[in-house]
Amino acid sequence: MPSRVTPTTLRCMTHSPSPSQELWFLDNELRQLDARRAQLLTRRAWLVAALQQPARPAPPVWPNGPAPGASPRPETSAPGVQNVLLLLGGVLLTIAAMVFTLVSWGHLGIAGRSLVLGAVTLAVLGAPVALLRRGLRSTAESVAGLGLALTVLDAYALHETVFTAADGTTYAAAASTVLAAVWAAYDTALATLPGAARPSLRLPGPAALVVAQLPLLLWTVASGGGPFTVTAAVLLTAASDAALALRISERPVRLVAVVCASATGGWGVLSAGLLSLGAAGPSDAFRAGALLLLAAAIAAGVARVAPRADLVTGATVAGALCVVAALGGVLRVSVPGVWVVPGCLACGIALAAVRRGPQAVRRGVALASAAVQAVAVLWSAAAVLVALLGPVAWLRHVWSGMPADARAAVTADIPWPPYAVTVPLILITVAATVWAAVRDEKWRPRALTAALTLTWAAALVVPAALRLPYVTALAVQGLTVLALAALASALPSTGLLARTATGLAVLTSVGVALLALAGEAATLTVLAGLVCVFTVTAWRGRPAPVAAAAALGHATALACAAGASTGWRPEHIALLVLLVPAVAALVAWRLDDTVTTVTVEMTGAVAAVVAVGLAAGDPPLFALALSLCAVIAAGTAVRPERRDVGYAAVALFVLAAWVRLTAWRVGVPEAYTLPVTVPALLVGVLRRRRDPQASSWTAYGPGLGVTLLPSLVTAWSDPGWIRPLLLGAAALLLTLLGARHRLRAPLVLGGAVLALVSLHELAPYLLQVTDALPRWVPPALAGLLLLALGATYEQRLRDVRRVREVLGRMN
């Protein structure tokens, strides 16, 4: 086509298909592509999940559910079903044999009985041989269990028929011995069968071992052995079990041997310990101690040949504790009672000196020593709790007189524990041991903390334990507070030791303050000293948060004590206590540490609450206390970061005004509401100046509502005319101001109150008019009103239909 013809020809050509049809075609193709892409992404996600879990082969995806002919997944395995069936079968056969022996036995003679039991027992015991040769091991296991149960029934039958005159305990001992030997021989015979792999069966060997726990014990009881002999028999049985557990290689028998050794060994040690505690003289104590030493020797033997380090450590711990228990039992009957625990503690500390042997043995000895020391500390805890909590009783006997000594001071309501004289010695000894023994850098801070706590507990108990004079007890605890505070100041504040020292100092200060309540002079002196100590500690800076709070708390108590000492009433003491929150607010102003500032302010707030509580009995002074608290809060709110405290100051001022008005017996509600309305409106004005877009309801609504609503309620119940007149005038003025400044809240509230007041004033006249009208006038007026509303509603619906028709014609 010539070039001159092409443009003209192209301008005259039309598109086929049209652009709209082509656009529809493209959109349809894109939708199909999106659907295909979603299918491919779904298939890719499934393949990724299948590759991540190769152990679970993915079943083929069938469109309408599972594959045809697919069987449901079994809920249990075939061996499991087999074992359950065999177990139930063996149990049922055993029950049947027991019923036959116990119930149906009398229907046969002696020959028949012997033949039946012997034949059945031999047949059942021989059946596992054939079953093992055929490879039916599980069935052989069940049949062997049935055979063992039949041998027990045979023993019972022999006692009931042949050995009827035999002693029950003796026969049980002999029968258990024979059964253990027979079952062991039976297990050996099955294991030595040609072609049988050892172990052949799992049941006979462990069963023989379980029955073997009885012979020695039963023979001892049958021979008339006492508790010491029986305990020795139990320990020897445990020794044989331990030896078997260490030497045998079959896992089932070894596990049962370990369980039996632990059970019989624990029983023997417990019995020996009880015999040692109940020993009435040195002879019984030495015999019980010998049994404990036997248990220790058994444990030492286990530790010597045990293949694993944890077993060696456990056996060493058990043996060492048995040695200490044996020596403690001897000490109990040999020395005075107060020295028994220190003697045991000395034995436990001596264990820590062992430095020979493998690492596992040394670890076990160290653990046993730590256990003995822990038990000694727990025994001492009773005396520490009495010394710590006993002074609380003086809150009920304030300034009732100085006690006779320190022990009487802490046992006003709690008895003193027996043999607690040596508690300080025990605590100091354990503290020194912990301090000297732990040298590892990781555990050293915790060891020092534990040593400090134990030393503090010893210092707390010393006065009461030694019956020191009361003044000496106060001095000792005061020096303890001073030493702990000095230690906390000398250490880094983030360390565990420093935090512990600070906490113990505060706890001791509370205890000594309570202890000083016995005497007036002691209370004032101790509280003043504590205030000075914690003030200096806080001034040094490291434990400042806790120390500052403690100083203010003791200052509050000192103010109360000083006021009571001068004979002031509680409401007058409250004014003295308010000095503490005032000082706290001033101190918090100068502090740079955020944590210390918060603790000081919180303690000051608590002191203010105490002051308000003291002044609650006298309304004028109560109002004064609230006003002073409001002043302190307002002073705090001056700080930029404490602006929110200003709300509390306003609330306190309002509350103080209400209390004062109540004291003056003022019943006018405006006197209570205006002190709230005026500050609220001022706050609203300030907010509108800062944010001109703020709603008038937010700025002025709360303040106006606080006064208008109570006044309106009072005006409606007031028969006079002065209050409604004044309230109406105020509402009219408020309405005019709202209209002038275009503020919705004053306009609506003022107009509503004005209308309600006017309605209240016109109500009598309206009632008169209502009485003068005929009875049919109100229903008639109501009907006319409803007709007018209906007509208006119908007119609006008709207008809507017309607009809809016009729009339809336009379309």
PDB file of C-alpha atoms in Angstrom, residues 39-254:
ATOM      1  CA  GLN A  39      -4.268 -23.044  42.643  1.00  0.00           C
ATOM      2  CA  LEU A  40      -0.546 -23.286  41.979  1.00  0.00           C
ATOM      3  CA  LEU A  41       0.305 -21.437  45.214  1.00  0.00           C
ATOM      4  CA  THR A  42      -1.915 -23.787  47.217  1.00  0.00           C
ATOM      5  CA  ARG A  43      -0.222 -26.818  45.703  1.00  0.00           C
ATOM      6  CA  ARG A  44       3.225 -25.325  46.383  1.00  0.00           C
ATOM      7  CA  ALA A  45       2.372 -24.729  50.084  1.00  0.00           C
ATOM      8  CA  TRP A  46       1.270 -28.367  50.434  1.00  0.00           C
ATOM      9  CA  LEU A  47       4.498 -29.618  48.848  1.00  0.00           C
ATOM     10  CA  VAL A  48       6.624 -27.474  51.165  1.00  0.00           C
ATOM     11  CA  ALA A  49       4.790 -28.850  54.212  1.00  0.00           C
ATOM     12  CA  ALA A  50       5.243 -32.422  52.925  1.00  0.00           C
ATOM     13  CA  LEU A  51       8.993 -31.908  52.456  1.00  0.00           C
ATOM     14  CA  GLN A  52       9.338 -30.500  55.979  1.00  0.00           C
ATOM     15  CA  GLN A  53       7.714 -33.655  57.459  1.00  0.00           C
ATOM     16  CA  PRO A  54       9.220 -36.589  55.550  1.00  0.00           C
ATOM     17  CA  ALA A  55       8.165 -39.075  58.236  1.00  0.00           C
ATOM     18  CA  ARG A  56       4.519 -38.509  57.380  1.00  0.00           C
ATOM     19  CA  PRO A  57       3.808 -39.559  53.771  1.00  0.00           C
ATOM     20  CA  ALA A  58       1.115 -37.381  52.309  1.00  0.00           C
ATOM     21  CA  PRO A  59      -1.998 -39.266  51.225  1.00  0.00           C
ATOM     22  CA  PRO A  60      -3.245 -38.646  47.726  1.00  0.00           C
ATOM     23  CA  VAL A  61      -5.774 -35.870  47.458  1.00  0.00           C
ATOM     24  CA  TRP A  62      -9.158 -37.130  46.360  1.00  0.00           C
ATOM     25  CA  PRO A  63     -11.705 -34.568  45.275  1.00  0.00           C
ATOM     26  CA  ASN A  64     -14.621 -35.974  47.237  1.00  0.00           C
ATOM     27  CA  GLY A  65     -12.976 -37.245  50.447  1.00  0.00           C
ATOM     28  CA  PRO A  66     -10.707 -40.193  51.286  1.00  0.00           C
ATOM     29  CA  ALA A  67      -9.570 -42.796  48.803  1.00  0.00           C
ATOM     30  CA  PRO A  68     -12.096 -45.472  47.928  1.00  0.00           C
ATOM     31  CA  GLY A  69     -11.735 -48.532  50.094  1.00  0.00           C
ATOM     32  CA  ALA A  70      -9.365 -46.850  52.585  1.00  0.00           C
ATOM     33  CA  SER A  71      -9.598 -48.483  56.000  1.00  0.00           C
ATOM     34  CA  PRO A  72      -9.797 -46.351  59.182  1.00  0.00           C
ATOM     35  CA  ARG A  73      -6.614 -45.859  61.146  1.00  0.00           C
ATOM     36  CA  PRO A  74      -6.264 -48.397  64.018  1.00  0.00           C
ATOM     37  CA  GLU A  75      -6.164 -46.889  67.484  1.00  0.00           C
ATOM     38  CA  THR A  76      -3.802 -49.473  68.955  1.00  0.00           C
ATOM     39  CA  SER A  77      -1.074 -51.787  67.728  1.00  0.00           C
ATOM     40  CA  ALA A  78      -1.306 -55.540  67.323  1.00  0.00           C
ATOM     41  CA  PRO A  79       1.324 -56.276  70.026  1.00  0.00           C
ATOM     42  CA  GLY A  80      -0.601 -54.071  72.412  1.00  0.00           C
ATOM     43  CA  VAL A  81      -3.806 -55.982  71.822  1.00  0.00           C
ATOM     44  CA  GLN A  82      -1.899 -59.233  72.243  1.00  0.00           C
ATOM     45  CA  ASN A  83      -0.376 -58.185  75.567  1.00  0.00           C
ATOM     46  CA  VAL A  84      -3.715 -57.023  76.918  1.00  0.00           C
ATOM     47  CA  LEU A  85      -5.384 -60.303  75.988  1.00  0.00           C
ATOM     48  CA  LEU A  86      -2.603 -62.376  77.499  1.00  0.00           C
ATOM     49  CA  LEU A  87      -2.584 -60.330  80.688  1.00  0.00           C
ATOM     50  CA  LEU A  88      -6.329 -60.622  81.110  1.00  0.00           C
ATOM     51  CA  GLY A  89      -6.180 -64.324  80.405  1.00  0.00           C
ATOM     52  CA  GLY A  90      -3.482 -64.899  83.017  1.00  0.00           C
ATOM     53  CA  VAL A  91      -5.374 -62.818  85.593  1.00  0.00           C
ATOM     54  CA  LEU A  92      -8.605 -64.696  84.980  1.00  0.00           C
ATOM     55  CA  LEU A  93      -6.900 -68.090  85.247  1.00  0.00           C
ATOM     56  CA  THR A  94      -5.206 -67.016  88.475  1.00  0.00           C
ATOM     57  CA  ILE A  95      -8.528 -65.891  89.922  1.00  0.00           C
ATOM     58  CA  ALA A  96     -10.085 -69.195  88.893  1.00  0.00           C
ATOM     59  CA  ALA A  97      -7.300 -71.111  90.592  1.00  0.00           C
ATOM     60  CA  MET A  98      -7.742 -69.074  93.763  1.00  0.00           C
ATOM     61  CA  VAL A  99     -11.468 -69.723  93.771  1.00  0.00           C
ATOM     62  CA  PHE A 100     -10.873 -73.429  93.254  1.00  0.00           C
ATOM     63  CA  THR A 101      -8.335 -73.543  96.078  1.00  0.00           C
ATOM     64  CA  LEU A 102     -10.271 -71.494  98.580  1.00  0.00           C
ATOM     65  CA  VAL A 103     -13.858 -72.505  97.785  1.00  0.00           C
ATOM     66  CA  SER A 104     -13.978 -75.833  95.984  1.00  0.00           C
ATOM     67  CA  TRP A 105     -11.095 -77.404  97.866  1.00  0.00           C
ATOM     68  CA  GLY A 106     -13.230 -79.270 100.349  1.00  0.00           C
ATOM     69  CA  HIS A 107     -15.012 -81.361  97.719  1.00  0.00           C
ATOM     70  CA  LEU A 108     -11.901 -83.472  97.090  1.00  0.00           C
ATOM     71  CA  GLY A 109      -9.967 -85.762  99.340  1.00  0.00           C
ATOM     72  CA  ILE A 110      -6.316 -85.432 100.269  1.00  0.00           C
ATOM     73  CA  ALA A 111      -5.175 -87.560  97.350  1.00  0.00           C
ATOM     74  CA  GLY A 112      -7.357 -85.723  94.893  1.00  0.00           C
ATOM     75  CA  ARG A 113      -6.195 -82.384  96.147  1.00  0.00           C
ATOM     76  CA  SER A 114      -2.532 -83.304  95.793  1.00  0.00           C
ATOM     77  CA  LEU A 115      -2.998 -84.777  92.343  1.00  0.00           C
ATOM     78  CA  VAL A 116      -5.000 -81.845  91.006  1.00  0.00           C
ATOM     79  CA  LEU A 117      -2.690 -79.112  92.319  1.00  0.00           C
ATOM     80  CA  GLY A 118       0.483 -80.954  91.460  1.00  0.00           C
ATOM     81  CA  ALA A 119      -0.620 -81.856  87.965  1.00  0.00           C
ATOM     82  CA  VAL A 120      -1.945 -78.390  87.161  1.00  0.00           C
ATOM     83  CA  THR A 121       1.119 -76.619  88.585  1.00  0.00           C
ATOM     84  CA  LEU A 122       3.581 -78.869  86.767  1.00  0.00           C
ATOM     85  CA  ALA A 123       1.658 -78.568  83.519  1.00  0.00           C
ATOM     86  CA  VAL A 124       1.482 -74.788  83.726  1.00  0.00           C
ATOM     87  CA  LEU A 125       5.162 -74.435  84.672  1.00  0.00           C
ATOM     88  CA  GLY A 126       6.214 -76.734  81.849  1.00  0.00           C
ATOM     89  CA  ALA A 127       4.084 -75.074  79.173  1.00  0.00           C
ATOM     90  CA  PRO A 128       6.454 -72.071  78.705  1.00  0.00           C
ATOM     91  CA  VAL A 129       9.190 -74.451  77.545  1.00  0.00           C
ATOM     92  CA  ALA A 130       7.180 -75.535  74.514  1.00  0.00           C
ATOM     93  CA  LEU A 131       5.943 -72.025  73.913  1.00  0.00           C
ATOM     94  CA  LEU A 132       9.475 -70.598  73.908  1.00  0.00           C
ATOM     95  CA  ARG A 133      10.620 -73.199  71.401  1.00  0.00           C
ATOM     96  CA  ARG A 134       7.798 -72.107  69.099  1.00  0.00           C
ATOM     97  CA  GLY A 135       8.748 -68.445  69.558  1.00  0.00           C
ATOM     98  CA  LEU A 136       5.582 -67.491  71.506  1.00  0.00           C
ATOM     99  CA  ARG A 137       7.370 -65.505  74.157  1.00  0.00           C
ATOM    100  CA  SER A 138       4.491 -63.295  75.265  1.00  0.00           C
ATOM    101  CA  THR A 139       2.198 -66.263  75.722  1.00  0.00           C
ATOM    102  CA  ALA A 140       4.931 -68.052  77.642  1.00  0.00           C
ATOM    103  CA  GLU A 141       5.275 -64.991  79.870  1.00  0.00           C
ATOM    104  CA  SER A 142       1.580 -65.076  80.774  1.00  0.00           C
ATOM    105  CA  VAL A 143       1.587 -68.813  81.405  1.00  0.00           C
ATOM    106  CA  ALA A 144       4.713 -68.524  83.559  1.00  0.00           C
ATOM    107  CA  GLY A 145       3.017 -65.864  85.643  1.00  0.00           C
ATOM    108  CA  LEU A 146       0.066 -68.174  86.145  1.00  0.00           C
ATOM    109  CA  GLY A 147       2.434 -70.958  87.205  1.00  0.00           C
ATOM    110  CA  LEU A 148       4.126 -68.732  89.790  1.00  0.00           C
ATOM    111  CA  ALA A 149       0.724 -67.796  91.198  1.00  0.00           C
ATOM    112  CA  LEU A 150      -0.146 -71.509  91.412  1.00  0.00           C
ATOM    113  CA  THR A 151       2.971 -72.211  93.470  1.00  0.00           C
ATOM    114  CA  VAL A 152       1.777 -69.640  96.012  1.00  0.00           C
ATOM    115  CA  LEU A 153      -1.583 -71.375  96.122  1.00  0.00           C
ATOM    116  CA  ASP A 154       0.214 -74.705  96.538  1.00  0.00           C
ATOM    117  CA  ALA A 155       2.024 -73.304  99.553  1.00  0.00           C
ATOM    118  CA  TYR A 156      -1.262 -72.109 101.021  1.00  0.00           C
ATOM    119  CA  ALA A 157      -2.894 -75.482 100.353  1.00  0.00           C
ATOM    120  CA  LEU A 158      -0.055 -77.343 102.048  1.00  0.00           C
ATOM    121  CA  HIS A 159      -0.427 -75.181 105.137  1.00  0.00           C
ATOM    122  CA  GLU A 160      -4.182 -75.826 105.275  1.00  0.00           C
ATOM    123  CA  THR A 161      -3.901 -79.604 104.818  1.00  0.00           C
ATOM    124  CA  VAL A 162      -0.481 -80.897 105.840  1.00  0.00           C
ATOM    125  CA  PHE A 163       1.133 -78.267 108.082  1.00  0.00           C
ATOM    126  CA  THR A 164      -1.934 -77.124 109.961  1.00  0.00           C
ATOM    127  CA  ALA A 165      -0.107 -77.113 113.299  1.00  0.00           C
ATOM    128  CA  ALA A 166       2.803 -74.980 112.074  1.00  0.00           C
ATOM    129  CA  ASP A 167       3.226 -71.373 113.291  1.00  0.00           C
ATOM    130  CA  GLY A 168       2.005 -68.889 110.709  1.00  0.00           C
ATOM    131  CA  THR A 169       5.085 -66.667 110.738  1.00  0.00           C
ATOM    132  CA  THR A 170       7.499 -69.595 110.657  1.00  0.00           C
ATOM    133  CA  TYR A 171       5.620 -71.264 107.823  1.00  0.00           C
ATOM    134  CA  ALA A 172       5.497 -67.959 105.903  1.00  0.00           C
ATOM    135  CA  ALA A 173       9.261 -67.585 106.329  1.00  0.00           C
ATOM    136  CA  ALA A 174       9.896 -71.126 105.113  1.00  0.00           C
ATOM    137  CA  ALA A 175       7.426 -70.808 102.250  1.00  0.00           C
ATOM    138  CA  SER A 176       8.902 -67.491 101.062  1.00  0.00           C
ATOM    139  CA  THR A 177      12.382 -69.023 101.192  1.00  0.00           C
ATOM    140  CA  VAL A 178      11.332 -72.040  99.157  1.00  0.00           C
ATOM    141  CA  LEU A 179       9.355 -69.973  96.693  1.00  0.00           C
ATOM    142  CA  ALA A 180      12.241 -67.557  96.130  1.00  0.00           C
ATOM    143  CA  ALA A 181      14.617 -70.455  95.532  1.00  0.00           C
ATOM    144  CA  VAL A 182      12.169 -72.317  93.249  1.00  0.00           C
ATOM    145  CA  TRP A 183      11.372 -69.225  91.196  1.00  0.00           C
ATOM    146  CA  ALA A 184      15.063 -68.372  90.824  1.00  0.00           C
ATOM    147  CA  ALA A 185      15.842 -71.943  89.750  1.00  0.00           C
ATOM    148  CA  TYR A 186      12.897 -71.848  87.338  1.00  0.00           C
ATOM    149  CA  ASP A 187      14.222 -68.635  85.795  1.00  0.00           C
ATOM    150  CA  THR A 188      17.686 -70.173  85.437  1.00  0.00           C
ATOM    151  CA  ALA A 189      16.266 -73.316  83.877  1.00  0.00           C
ATOM    152  CA  LEU A 190      14.282 -71.381  81.303  1.00  0.00           C
ATOM    153  CA  ALA A 191      17.338 -69.271  80.501  1.00  0.00           C
ATOM    154  CA  THR A 192      19.483 -72.344  79.842  1.00  0.00           C
ATOM    155  CA  LEU A 193      17.080 -73.981  77.399  1.00  0.00           C
ATOM    156  CA  PRO A 194      18.713 -74.917  74.093  1.00  0.00           C
ATOM    157  CA  GLY A 195      18.212 -72.113  71.620  1.00  0.00           C
ATOM    158  CA  ALA A 196      16.758 -69.721  74.192  1.00  0.00           C
ATOM    159  CA  ALA A 197      18.323 -66.294  74.317  1.00  0.00           C
ATOM    160  CA  ARG A 198      19.017 -64.991  77.821  1.00  0.00           C
ATOM    161  CA  PRO A 199      16.949 -63.631  79.412  1.00  0.00           C
ATOM    162  CA  SER A 200      14.211 -65.924  78.247  1.00  0.00           C
ATOM    163  CA  LEU A 201      11.360 -64.504  80.366  1.00  0.00           C
ATOM    164  CA  ARG A 202      11.116 -61.219  82.245  1.00  0.00           C
ATOM    165  CA  LEU A 203       8.791 -62.261  85.039  1.00  0.00           C
ATOM    166  CA  PRO A 204      10.336 -65.137  87.079  1.00  0.00           C
ATOM    167  CA  GLY A 205      13.596 -63.383  87.993  1.00  0.00           C
ATOM    168  CA  PRO A 206      12.070 -60.133  89.302  1.00  0.00           C
ATOM    169  CA  ALA A 207       9.317 -62.111  91.053  1.00  0.00           C
ATOM    170  CA  ALA A 208      11.893 -64.262  92.823  1.00  0.00           C
ATOM    171  CA  LEU A 209      13.750 -61.112  93.907  1.00  0.00           C
ATOM    172  CA  VAL A 210      10.568 -59.535  95.308  1.00  0.00           C
ATOM    173  CA  VAL A 211       9.753 -62.674  97.320  1.00  0.00           C
ATOM    174  CA  ALA A 212      13.367 -62.795  98.507  1.00  0.00           C
ATOM    175  CA  GLN A 213      12.741 -59.598 100.510  1.00  0.00           C
ATOM    176  CA  LEU A 214      10.646 -61.556 103.009  1.00  0.00           C
ATOM    177  CA  PRO A 215      12.641 -64.576 104.287  1.00  0.00           C
ATOM    178  CA  LEU A 216      15.220 -62.830 106.474  1.00  0.00           C
ATOM    179  CA  LEU A 217      12.645 -60.477 107.944  1.00  0.00           C
ATOM    180  CA  LEU A 218      10.142 -63.255 108.606  1.00  0.00           C
ATOM    181  CA  TRP A 219      12.750 -65.596 110.122  1.00  0.00           C
ATOM    182  CA  THR A 220      13.831 -62.779 112.439  1.00  0.00           C
ATOM    183  CA  VAL A 221      10.254 -62.131 113.540  1.00  0.00           C
ATOM    184  CA  ALA A 222       9.596 -65.875 113.942  1.00  0.00           C
ATOM    185  CA  SER A 223      12.649 -66.256 116.158  1.00  0.00           C
ATOM    186  CA  GLY A 224      11.374 -63.519 118.498  1.00  0.00           C
ATOM    187  CA  GLY A 225      13.700 -60.735 117.402  1.00  0.00           C
ATOM    188  CA  GLY A 226      13.074 -57.258 118.784  1.00  0.00           C
ATOM    189  CA  PRO A 227      12.931 -53.966 116.888  1.00  0.00           C
ATOM    190  CA  PHE A 228      16.723 -53.650 116.720  1.00  0.00           C
ATOM    191  CA  THR A 229      17.100 -57.147 115.267  1.00  0.00           C
ATOM    192  CA  VAL A 230      14.292 -56.632 112.788  1.00  0.00           C
ATOM    193  CA  THR A 231      15.850 -53.356 111.645  1.00  0.00           C
ATOM    194  CA  ALA A 232      19.191 -55.120 111.210  1.00  0.00           C
ATOM    195  CA  ALA A 233      17.481 -57.785 109.098  1.00  0.00           C
ATOM    196  CA  VAL A 234      15.896 -55.131 106.910  1.00  0.00           C
ATOM    197  CA  LEU A 235      19.259 -53.406 106.429  1.00  0.00           C
ATOM    198  CA  LEU A 236      20.954 -56.676 105.531  1.00  0.00           C
ATOM    199  CA  THR A 237      18.228 -57.368 102.987  1.00  0.00           C
ATOM    200  CA  ALA A 238      18.859 -53.911 101.539  1.00  0.00           C
ATOM    201  CA  ALA A 239      22.579 -54.704 101.362  1.00  0.00           C
ATOM    202  CA  SER A 240      21.932 -57.901  99.414  1.00  0.00           C
ATOM    203  CA  ASP A 241      19.593 -56.030  97.057  1.00  0.00           C
ATOM    204  CA  ALA A 242      22.215 -53.341  96.478  1.00  0.00           C
ATOM    205  CA  ALA A 243      24.902 -55.948  95.771  1.00  0.00           C
ATOM    206  CA  LEU A 244      22.641 -57.724  93.308  1.00  0.00           C
ATOM    207  CA  ALA A 245      21.738 -54.436  91.583  1.00  0.00           C
ATOM    208  CA  LEU A 246      25.403 -53.619  91.124  1.00  0.00           C
ATOM    209  CA  ARG A 247      26.435 -57.057  89.835  1.00  0.00           C
ATOM    210  CA  ILE A 248      23.585 -58.354  87.673  1.00  0.00           C
ATOM    211  CA  SER A 249      23.290 -57.339  84.039  1.00  0.00           C
ATOM    212  CA  GLU A 250      19.655 -58.195  83.225  1.00  0.00           C
ATOM    213  CA  ARG A 251      17.740 -54.931  83.086  1.00  0.00           C
ATOM    214  CA  PRO A 252      14.395 -56.089  84.594  1.00  0.00           C
ATOM    215  CA  VAL A 253      16.076 -57.758  87.560  1.00  0.00           C
ATOM    216  CA  ARG A 254      18.417 -54.801  88.044  1.00  0.00           C
TER     217      ARG A 254
END
